[in-house]
Amino acid sequence: KAGVTQTPRYLIKTRGQQVTLSCSPISGHRSVSWYQQTPGQGLQFLFEYFSETQRNKGNFPGRFSGRQFSNSRSEMNVSTLELGDSALYLCASSLGSGGETQYFGPGTRLLVL
Amino acid sequence: GESVGLHLPTLSVQEGDNSIINCAYSNSASDYFIWYKQESGKGPQFIIDIRSNMDKRQGQRVTVLLNKTVKHLSLQIAATQPGDSAVYFCAENIRPSGNTPLVFGKGTRLSVIA
């Protein structure tokens, strides 16, 4: 069974631009969670989608948004990029029933200049 | 701050020795705990998990111990190998009537000395 895939793997943007990242979960998994990882803050939860609905949301500004499609694939968007948005963005998928293991993708490394 | 934290940010271990990575959690309602390993340039990789109705669980060369009395979790790696060098994260999950996201600790970097 294929693992979680994320595209693109690397991205360079400039301040003020927007970016869209994509995540394909493990087949059969209905939940996709997004995390931001930085050296200073560690892994921080952005949001979780289940059955095309946002089920949980972390403490990030409205510039960070996401969505999930009927095939469980998910995208996250960051608008008006800031230098501090430079990070590794990870998505993780799980079955979605709660209290279960999440499996991570390789991440998208975003650099904002 | 985060409810899950790690006692040691870095740990250096001689190859062949056992490693113990510790984690404290503060939410007594947490009932599911996971250890992840993250190598440079990769996403976190699931190692082992444990539910709150257990106090010990063993995998291949790894053992997770859960002490609910003091809200402490540890990961033991037997016969540590160079390939074990990575950052290790503990994560906790509460399973109430709904769903809550995993809460991660900041990680411990394990360096294996050959």
PDB file of C-alpha atoms in Angstrom:
ATOM      1  CA  LYS A   1       0.000   0.000   0.000  1.00  0.00           C
ATOM      2  CA  ALA A   2       1.474   3.362  -0.958  1.00  0.00           C
ATOM      3  CA  GLY A   3       2.285   5.778   1.824  1.00  0.00           C
ATOM      4  CA  VAL A   4       1.316   9.392   2.223  1.00  0.00           C
ATOM      5  CA  THR A   5       2.561  11.531  -0.632  1.00  0.00           C
ATOM      6  CA  GLN A   6       3.072  15.259  -0.684  1.00  0.00           C
ATOM      7  CA  THR A   7       3.756  17.609  -3.557  1.00  0.00           C
ATOM      8  CA  PRO A   8       5.785  19.568  -4.205  1.00  0.00           C
ATOM      9  CA  ARG A   9       8.704  18.500  -2.023  1.00  0.00           C
ATOM     10  CA  TYR A  10      10.431  21.851  -2.170  1.00  0.00           C
ATOM     11  CA  LEU A  11       9.160  25.337  -2.867  1.00  0.00           C
ATOM     12  CA  ILE A  12      10.634  28.813  -2.882  1.00  0.00           C
ATOM     13  CA  LYS A  13       8.329  31.807  -2.736  1.00  0.00           C
ATOM     14  CA  THR A  14       8.627  35.493  -1.967  1.00  0.00           C
ATOM     15  CA  ARG A  15       6.807  37.491   0.654  1.00  0.00           C
ATOM     16  CA  GLY A  16       3.254  38.344  -0.260  1.00  0.00           C
ATOM     17  CA  GLN A  17       2.785  35.412  -2.593  1.00  0.00           C
ATOM     18  CA  GLN A  18       0.488  32.515  -1.928  1.00  0.00           C
ATOM     19  CA  VAL A  19       1.179  28.803  -2.038  1.00  0.00           C
ATOM     20  CA  THR A  20      -0.838  25.599  -2.324  1.00  0.00           C
ATOM     21  CA  LEU A  21       0.453  22.293  -1.033  1.00  0.00           C
ATOM     22  CA  SER A  22      -1.045  18.926  -1.808  1.00  0.00           C
ATOM     23  CA  CYS A  23      -1.345  15.704   0.182  1.00  0.00           C
ATOM     24  CA  SER A  24      -2.578  12.292  -0.883  1.00  0.00           C
ATOM     25  CA  PRO A  25      -3.381  10.033   2.078  1.00  0.00           C
ATOM     26  CA  ILE A  26      -2.942   6.311   2.379  1.00  0.00           C
ATOM     27  CA  SER A  27      -5.676   4.502   0.506  1.00  0.00           C
ATOM     28  CA  GLY A  28      -8.684   4.029   2.752  1.00  0.00           C
ATOM     29  CA  HIS A  29      -7.689   6.785   5.167  1.00  0.00           C
ATOM     30  CA  ARG A  30     -10.301   9.481   5.498  1.00  0.00           C
ATOM     31  CA  SER A  31      -8.559  11.879   7.857  1.00  0.00           C
ATOM     32  CA  VAL A  32      -5.780  14.232   6.834  1.00  0.00           C
ATOM     33  CA  SER A  33      -3.993  16.459   9.317  1.00  0.00           C
ATOM     34  CA  TRP A  34      -1.532  19.217   8.523  1.00  0.00           C
ATOM     35  CA  TYR A  35       1.390  20.304  10.662  1.00  0.00           C
ATOM     36  CA  GLN A  36       3.998  23.015  10.465  1.00  0.00           C
ATOM     37  CA  GLN A  37       7.463  22.091  11.665  1.00  0.00           C
ATOM     38  CA  THR A  38      10.125  24.661  12.461  1.00  0.00           C
ATOM     39  CA  PRO A  39      13.316  24.350  14.503  1.00  0.00           C
ATOM     40  CA  GLY A  40      12.042  26.791  17.085  1.00  0.00           C
ATOM     41  CA  GLN A  41       8.456  25.645  17.505  1.00  0.00           C
ATOM     42  CA  GLY A  42       8.593  21.972  16.682  1.00  0.00           C
ATOM     43  CA  LEU A  43       5.532  20.274  15.257  1.00  0.00           C
ATOM     44  CA  GLN A  44       2.484  22.486  15.411  1.00  0.00           C
ATOM     45  CA  PHE A  45      -0.966  21.373  14.400  1.00  0.00           C
ATOM     46  CA  LEU A  46      -2.627  23.377  11.664  1.00  0.00           C
ATOM     47  CA  PHE A  47      -5.889  21.599  10.945  1.00  0.00           C
ATOM     48  CA  GLU A  48      -7.518  18.254  10.321  1.00  0.00           C
ATOM     49  CA  TYR A  49      -9.975  17.283   7.622  1.00  0.00           C
ATOM     50  CA  PHE A  50     -12.312  14.336   7.694  1.00  0.00           C
ATOM     51  CA  SER A  51     -14.909  13.555   5.046  1.00  0.00           C
ATOM     52  CA  GLU A  52     -14.316  16.908   3.367  1.00  0.00           C
ATOM     53  CA  THR A  53     -14.988  18.832   6.587  1.00  0.00           C
ATOM     54  CA  GLN A  54     -12.560  20.606   8.852  1.00  0.00           C
ATOM     55  CA  ARG A  55     -12.811  18.717  12.122  1.00  0.00           C
ATOM     56  CA  ASN A  56     -10.104  20.409  14.162  1.00  0.00           C
ATOM     57  CA  LYS A  57      -8.140  23.609  13.860  1.00  0.00           C
ATOM     58  CA  GLY A  58      -4.954  24.817  15.471  1.00  0.00           C
ATOM     59  CA  ASN A  59      -3.932  28.323  16.440  1.00  0.00           C
ATOM     60  CA  PHE A  60      -2.835  29.699  13.117  1.00  0.00           C
ATOM     61  CA  PRO A  61      -4.022  32.876  11.391  1.00  0.00           C
ATOM     62  CA  GLY A  62      -6.669  32.845   8.709  1.00  0.00           C
ATOM     63  CA  ARG A  63      -3.975  33.042   6.039  1.00  0.00           C
ATOM     64  CA  PHE A  64      -3.661  29.305   6.501  1.00  0.00           C
ATOM     65  CA  SER A  65      -6.533  27.355   5.037  1.00  0.00           C
ATOM     66  CA  GLY A  66      -7.208  23.945   3.664  1.00  0.00           C
ATOM     67  CA  ARG A  67      -9.719  21.692   2.074  1.00  0.00           C
ATOM     68  CA  GLN A  68     -10.341  18.060   1.400  1.00  0.00           C
ATOM     69  CA  PHE A  69     -11.767  16.431  -1.671  1.00  0.00           C
ATOM     70  CA  SER A  70     -14.137  13.513  -1.986  1.00  0.00           C
ATOM     71  CA  ASN A  71     -11.213  11.159  -2.622  1.00  0.00           C
ATOM     72  CA  SER A  72      -9.683  12.301   0.716  1.00  0.00           C
ATOM     73  CA  ARG A  73      -6.851  14.158  -0.961  1.00  0.00           C
ATOM     74  CA  SER A  74      -6.194  17.444   0.762  1.00  0.00           C
ATOM     75  CA  GLU A  75      -4.672  20.780  -0.044  1.00  0.00           C
ATOM     76  CA  MET A  76      -3.537  23.558   2.183  1.00  0.00           C
ATOM     77  CA  ASN A  77      -3.100  27.134   1.127  1.00  0.00           C
ATOM     78  CA  VAL A  78      -1.095  29.931   2.664  1.00  0.00           C
ATOM     79  CA  SER A  79      -1.836  33.410   1.416  1.00  0.00           C
ATOM     80  CA  THR A  80       0.211  36.575   1.801  1.00  0.00           C
ATOM     81  CA  LEU A  81       3.333  34.645   2.716  1.00  0.00           C
ATOM     82  CA  GLU A  82       5.600  35.951   5.459  1.00  0.00           C
ATOM     83  CA  LEU A  83       9.216  35.110   6.132  1.00  0.00           C
ATOM     84  CA  GLY A  84       8.135  33.239   9.248  1.00  0.00           C
ATOM     85  CA  ASP A  85       6.103  30.825   7.165  1.00  0.00           C
ATOM     86  CA  SER A  86       9.309  29.155   6.055  1.00  0.00           C
ATOM     87  CA  ALA A  87       8.975  25.649   7.430  1.00  0.00           C
ATOM     88  CA  LEU A  88       8.490  21.996   6.691  1.00  0.00           C
ATOM     89  CA  TYR A  89       4.795  21.334   6.141  1.00  0.00           C
ATOM     90  CA  LEU A  90       3.777  17.809   6.961  1.00  0.00           C
ATOM     91  CA  CYS A  91       0.570  16.027   6.364  1.00  0.00           C
ATOM     92  CA  ALA A  92      -0.510  12.876   8.116  1.00  0.00           C
ATOM     93  CA  SER A  93      -3.326  10.510   7.347  1.00  0.00           C
ATOM     94  CA  SER A  94      -5.319   8.154   9.505  1.00  0.00           C
ATOM     95  CA  LEU A  95      -8.466   6.117   9.285  1.00  0.00           C
ATOM     96  CA  GLY A  96     -10.358   8.893  11.008  1.00  0.00           C
ATOM     97  CA  SER A  97     -12.155   7.092  13.798  1.00  0.00           C
ATOM     98  CA  GLY A  98     -10.130   8.897  16.439  1.00  0.00           C
ATOM     99  CA  GLY A  99      -7.381   7.947  18.859  1.00  0.00           C
ATOM    100  CA  GLU A 100      -5.344   6.206  16.222  1.00  0.00           C
ATOM    101  CA  THR A 101      -1.957   6.310  14.574  1.00  0.00           C
ATOM    102  CA  GLN A 102      -1.252   9.008  12.046  1.00  0.00           C
ATOM    103  CA  TYR A 103       1.122   8.261   9.209  1.00  0.00           C
ATOM    104  CA  PHE A 104       3.187  11.111   7.885  1.00  0.00           C
ATOM    105  CA  GLY A 105       4.270  12.078   4.423  1.00  0.00           C
ATOM    106  CA  PRO A 106       7.784  13.320   3.602  1.00  0.00           C
ATOM    107  CA  GLY A 107       6.735  16.953   3.872  1.00  0.00           C
ATOM    108  CA  THR A 108       6.992  20.026   1.692  1.00  0.00           C
ATOM    109  CA  ARG A 109       9.830  22.345   2.546  1.00  0.00           C
ATOM    110  CA  LEU A 110       8.772  25.932   1.945  1.00  0.00           C
ATOM    111  CA  LEU A 111      11.255  28.764   1.866  1.00  0.00           C
ATOM    112  CA  VAL A 112       9.918  32.312   1.822  1.00  0.00           C
ATOM    113  CA  LEU A 113      12.360  34.979   0.698  1.00  0.00           C
TER     114      LEU A 113
ATOM    115  CA  GLY B   1       2.554  25.803  26.323  1.00  0.00           C
ATOM    116  CA  GLU B   2       2.349  22.289  25.000  1.00  0.00           C
ATOM    117  CA  SER B   3       1.036  19.573  27.230  1.00  0.00           C
ATOM    118  CA  VAL B   4       3.638  17.104  26.048  1.00  0.00           C
ATOM    119  CA  GLY B   5       7.278  17.820  26.800  1.00  0.00           C
ATOM    120  CA  LEU B   6      10.613  16.083  26.770  1.00  0.00           C
ATOM    121  CA  HIS B   7      13.126  15.973  29.577  1.00  0.00           C
ATOM    122  CA  LEU B   8      16.263  15.978  27.395  1.00  0.00           C
ATOM    123  CA  PRO B   9      16.672  17.731  24.084  1.00  0.00           C
ATOM    124  CA  THR B  10      19.761  15.691  23.083  1.00  0.00           C
ATOM    125  CA  LEU B  11      21.027  12.249  23.926  1.00  0.00           C
ATOM    126  CA  SER B  12      24.338  10.682  22.920  1.00  0.00           C
ATOM    127  CA  VAL B  13      24.656   6.932  23.204  1.00  0.00           C
ATOM    128  CA  GLN B  14      27.436   4.505  22.412  1.00  0.00           C
ATOM    129  CA  GLU B  15      26.624   2.009  19.679  1.00  0.00           C
ATOM    130  CA  GLY B  16      25.393  -1.204  21.214  1.00  0.00           C
ATOM    131  CA  ASP B  17      24.161   0.427  24.403  1.00  0.00           C
ATOM    132  CA  ASN B  18      20.521   0.868  25.296  1.00  0.00           C
ATOM    133  CA  SER B  19      18.856   4.252  24.859  1.00  0.00           C
ATOM    134  CA  ILE B  20      16.089   5.689  26.972  1.00  0.00           C
ATOM    135  CA  ILE B  21      14.139   8.692  25.774  1.00  0.00           C
ATOM    136  CA  ASN B  22      11.714  10.279  28.186  1.00  0.00           C
ATOM    137  CA  CYS B  23       8.533  12.251  27.779  1.00  0.00           C
ATOM    138  CA  ALA B  24       6.208  13.933  30.261  1.00  0.00           C
ATOM    139  CA  TYR B  25       2.599  14.678  29.582  1.00  0.00           C
ATOM    140  CA  SER B  26       0.259  16.826  31.561  1.00  0.00           C
ATOM    141  CA  ASN B  27      -3.205  15.809  30.383  1.00  0.00           C
ATOM    142  CA  SER B  28      -4.530  13.014  32.537  1.00  0.00           C
ATOM    143  CA  ALA B  29      -7.311  12.464  29.973  1.00  0.00           C
ATOM    144  CA  SER B  30      -4.806  11.393  27.322  1.00  0.00           C
ATOM    145  CA  ASP B  31      -5.364   7.751  26.546  1.00  0.00           C
ATOM    146  CA  TYR B  32      -3.204   7.051  23.533  1.00  0.00           C
ATOM    147  CA  PHE B  33       0.492   7.709  23.067  1.00  0.00           C
ATOM    148  CA  ILE B  34       2.748   7.332  20.069  1.00  0.00           C
ATOM    149  CA  TRP B  35       6.468   7.517  19.483  1.00  0.00           C
ATOM    150  CA  TYR B  36       7.743   8.768  16.168  1.00  0.00           C
ATOM    151  CA  LYS B  37      11.227   8.818  14.678  1.00  0.00           C
ATOM    152  CA  GLN B  38      12.230  11.551  12.292  1.00  0.00           C
ATOM    153  CA  GLU B  39      15.388  11.292  10.248  1.00  0.00           C
ATOM    154  CA  SER B  40      16.882  14.276   8.529  1.00  0.00           C
ATOM    155  CA  GLY B  41      14.884  15.324   5.494  1.00  0.00           C
ATOM    156  CA  LYS B  42      12.047  12.903   6.166  1.00  0.00           C
ATOM    157  CA  GLY B  43       8.657  12.960   7.781  1.00  0.00           C
ATOM    158  CA  PRO B  44       8.074  11.386  11.196  1.00  0.00           C
ATOM    159  CA  GLN B  45       7.904   7.621  11.087  1.00  0.00           C
ATOM    160  CA  PHE B  46       5.679   5.620  13.439  1.00  0.00           C
ATOM    161  CA  ILE B  47       7.665   3.476  15.868  1.00  0.00           C
ATOM    162  CA  ILE B  48       5.322   2.188  18.527  1.00  0.00           C
ATOM    163  CA  ASP B  49       2.172   3.160  20.351  1.00  0.00           C
ATOM    164  CA  ILE B  50       0.524   2.375  23.656  1.00  0.00           C
ATOM    165  CA  ARG B  51      -2.912   2.878  25.117  1.00  0.00           C
ATOM    166  CA  SER B  52      -3.574   3.977  28.648  1.00  0.00           C
ATOM    167  CA  ASN B  53      -4.872   0.562  29.695  1.00  0.00           C
ATOM    168  CA  MET B  54      -1.334  -0.777  29.305  1.00  0.00           C
ATOM    169  CA  ASP B  55       1.901   0.096  31.073  1.00  0.00           C
ATOM    170  CA  LYS B  56       4.326  -1.604  28.723  1.00  0.00           C
ATOM    171  CA  ARG B  57       4.466  -2.568  25.112  1.00  0.00           C
ATOM    172  CA  GLN B  58       7.315  -4.129  23.164  1.00  0.00           C
ATOM    173  CA  GLY B  59       8.253  -3.995  19.544  1.00  0.00           C
ATOM    174  CA  GLN B  60      11.334  -4.944  17.650  1.00  0.00           C
ATOM    175  CA  ARG B  61      14.206  -3.590  19.782  1.00  0.00           C
ATOM    176  CA  VAL B  62      11.903  -0.946  21.217  1.00  0.00           C
ATOM    177  CA  THR B  63       9.835  -0.844  24.380  1.00  0.00           C
ATOM    178  CA  VAL B  64       7.457   1.866  25.479  1.00  0.00           C
ATOM    179  CA  LEU B  65       6.684   2.282  29.154  1.00  0.00           C
ATOM    180  CA  LEU B  66       3.765   4.290  30.449  1.00  0.00           C
ATOM    181  CA  ASN B  67       3.496   5.470  34.027  1.00  0.00           C
ATOM    182  CA  LYS B  68       0.124   7.111  34.414  1.00  0.00           C
ATOM    183  CA  THR B  69       0.702   7.926  38.068  1.00  0.00           C
ATOM    184  CA  VAL B  70       3.419  10.414  37.226  1.00  0.00           C
ATOM    185  CA  LYS B  71       2.292  11.017  33.629  1.00  0.00           C
ATOM    186  CA  HIS B  72       5.514   9.790  32.153  1.00  0.00           C
ATOM    187  CA  LEU B  73       6.276   7.958  28.952  1.00  0.00           C
ATOM    188  CA  SER B  74       9.569   6.476  27.875  1.00  0.00           C
ATOM    189  CA  LEU B  75      10.989   4.826  24.790  1.00  0.00           C
ATOM    190  CA  GLN B  76      13.717   2.262  25.252  1.00  0.00           C
ATOM    191  CA  ILE B  77      15.838   1.217  22.309  1.00  0.00           C
ATOM    192  CA  ALA B  78      17.905  -1.896  22.800  1.00  0.00           C
ATOM    193  CA  ALA B  79      21.351  -2.291  21.278  1.00  0.00           C
ATOM    194  CA  THR B  80      21.300   1.150  19.704  1.00  0.00           C
ATOM    195  CA  GLN B  81      22.591   1.272  16.155  1.00  0.00           C
ATOM    196  CA  PRO B  82      23.879   4.152  14.006  1.00  0.00           C
ATOM    197  CA  GLY B  83      20.653   3.971  12.026  1.00  0.00           C
ATOM    198  CA  ASP B  84      18.767   4.910  15.183  1.00  0.00           C
ATOM    199  CA  SER B  85      20.244   8.404  15.046  1.00  0.00           C
ATOM    200  CA  ALA B  86      17.273  10.706  14.592  1.00  0.00           C
ATOM    201  CA  VAL B  87      14.891  12.983  16.433  1.00  0.00           C
ATOM    202  CA  TYR B  88      12.297  11.149  18.478  1.00  0.00           C
ATOM    203  CA  PHE B  89       8.906  12.644  19.253  1.00  0.00           C
ATOM    204  CA  CYS B  90       6.280  11.511  21.666  1.00  0.00           C
ATOM    205  CA  ALA B  91       2.683  12.409  20.938  1.00  0.00           C
ATOM    206  CA  GLU B  92      -0.482  12.092  22.922  1.00  0.00           C
ATOM    207  CA  ASN B  93      -4.071  11.885  21.862  1.00  0.00           C
ATOM    208  CA  ILE B  94      -7.223  12.258  23.828  1.00  0.00           C
ATOM    209  CA  ARG B  95     -10.162  10.207  22.708  1.00  0.00           C
ATOM    210  CA  PRO B  96     -13.238  11.820  24.056  1.00  0.00           C
ATOM    211  CA  SER B  97     -16.590  11.605  22.336  1.00  0.00           C
ATOM    212  CA  GLY B  98     -15.166  13.533  19.420  1.00  0.00           C
ATOM    213  CA  ASN B  99     -11.688  13.727  17.990  1.00  0.00           C
ATOM    214  CA  THR B 100      -8.731  15.804  18.952  1.00  0.00           C
ATOM    215  CA  PRO B 101      -5.430  16.209  17.181  1.00  0.00           C
ATOM    216  CA  LEU B 102      -2.202  14.673  18.356  1.00  0.00           C
ATOM    217  CA  VAL B 103      -0.085  16.876  20.594  1.00  0.00           C
ATOM    218  CA  PHE B 104       3.643  16.490  20.007  1.00  0.00           C
ATOM    219  CA  GLY B 105       6.574  17.082  22.263  1.00  0.00           C
ATOM    220  CA  LYS B 106       9.482  19.127  20.946  1.00  0.00           C
ATOM    221  CA  GLY B 107      11.619  16.064  20.304  1.00  0.00           C
ATOM    222  CA  THR B 108      14.850  14.520  21.520  1.00  0.00           C
ATOM    223  CA  ARG B 109      17.810  14.178  19.206  1.00  0.00           C
ATOM    224  CA  LEU B 110      19.498  10.809  19.584  1.00  0.00           C
ATOM    225  CA  SER B 111      23.100  10.617  18.413  1.00  0.00           C
ATOM    226  CA  VAL B 112      24.718   7.217  18.243  1.00  0.00           C
ATOM    227  CA  ILE B 113      28.476   7.183  18.692  1.00  0.00           C
ATOM    228  CA  ALA B 114      30.158   4.428  16.711  1.00  0.00           C
TER     229      ALA B 114
END
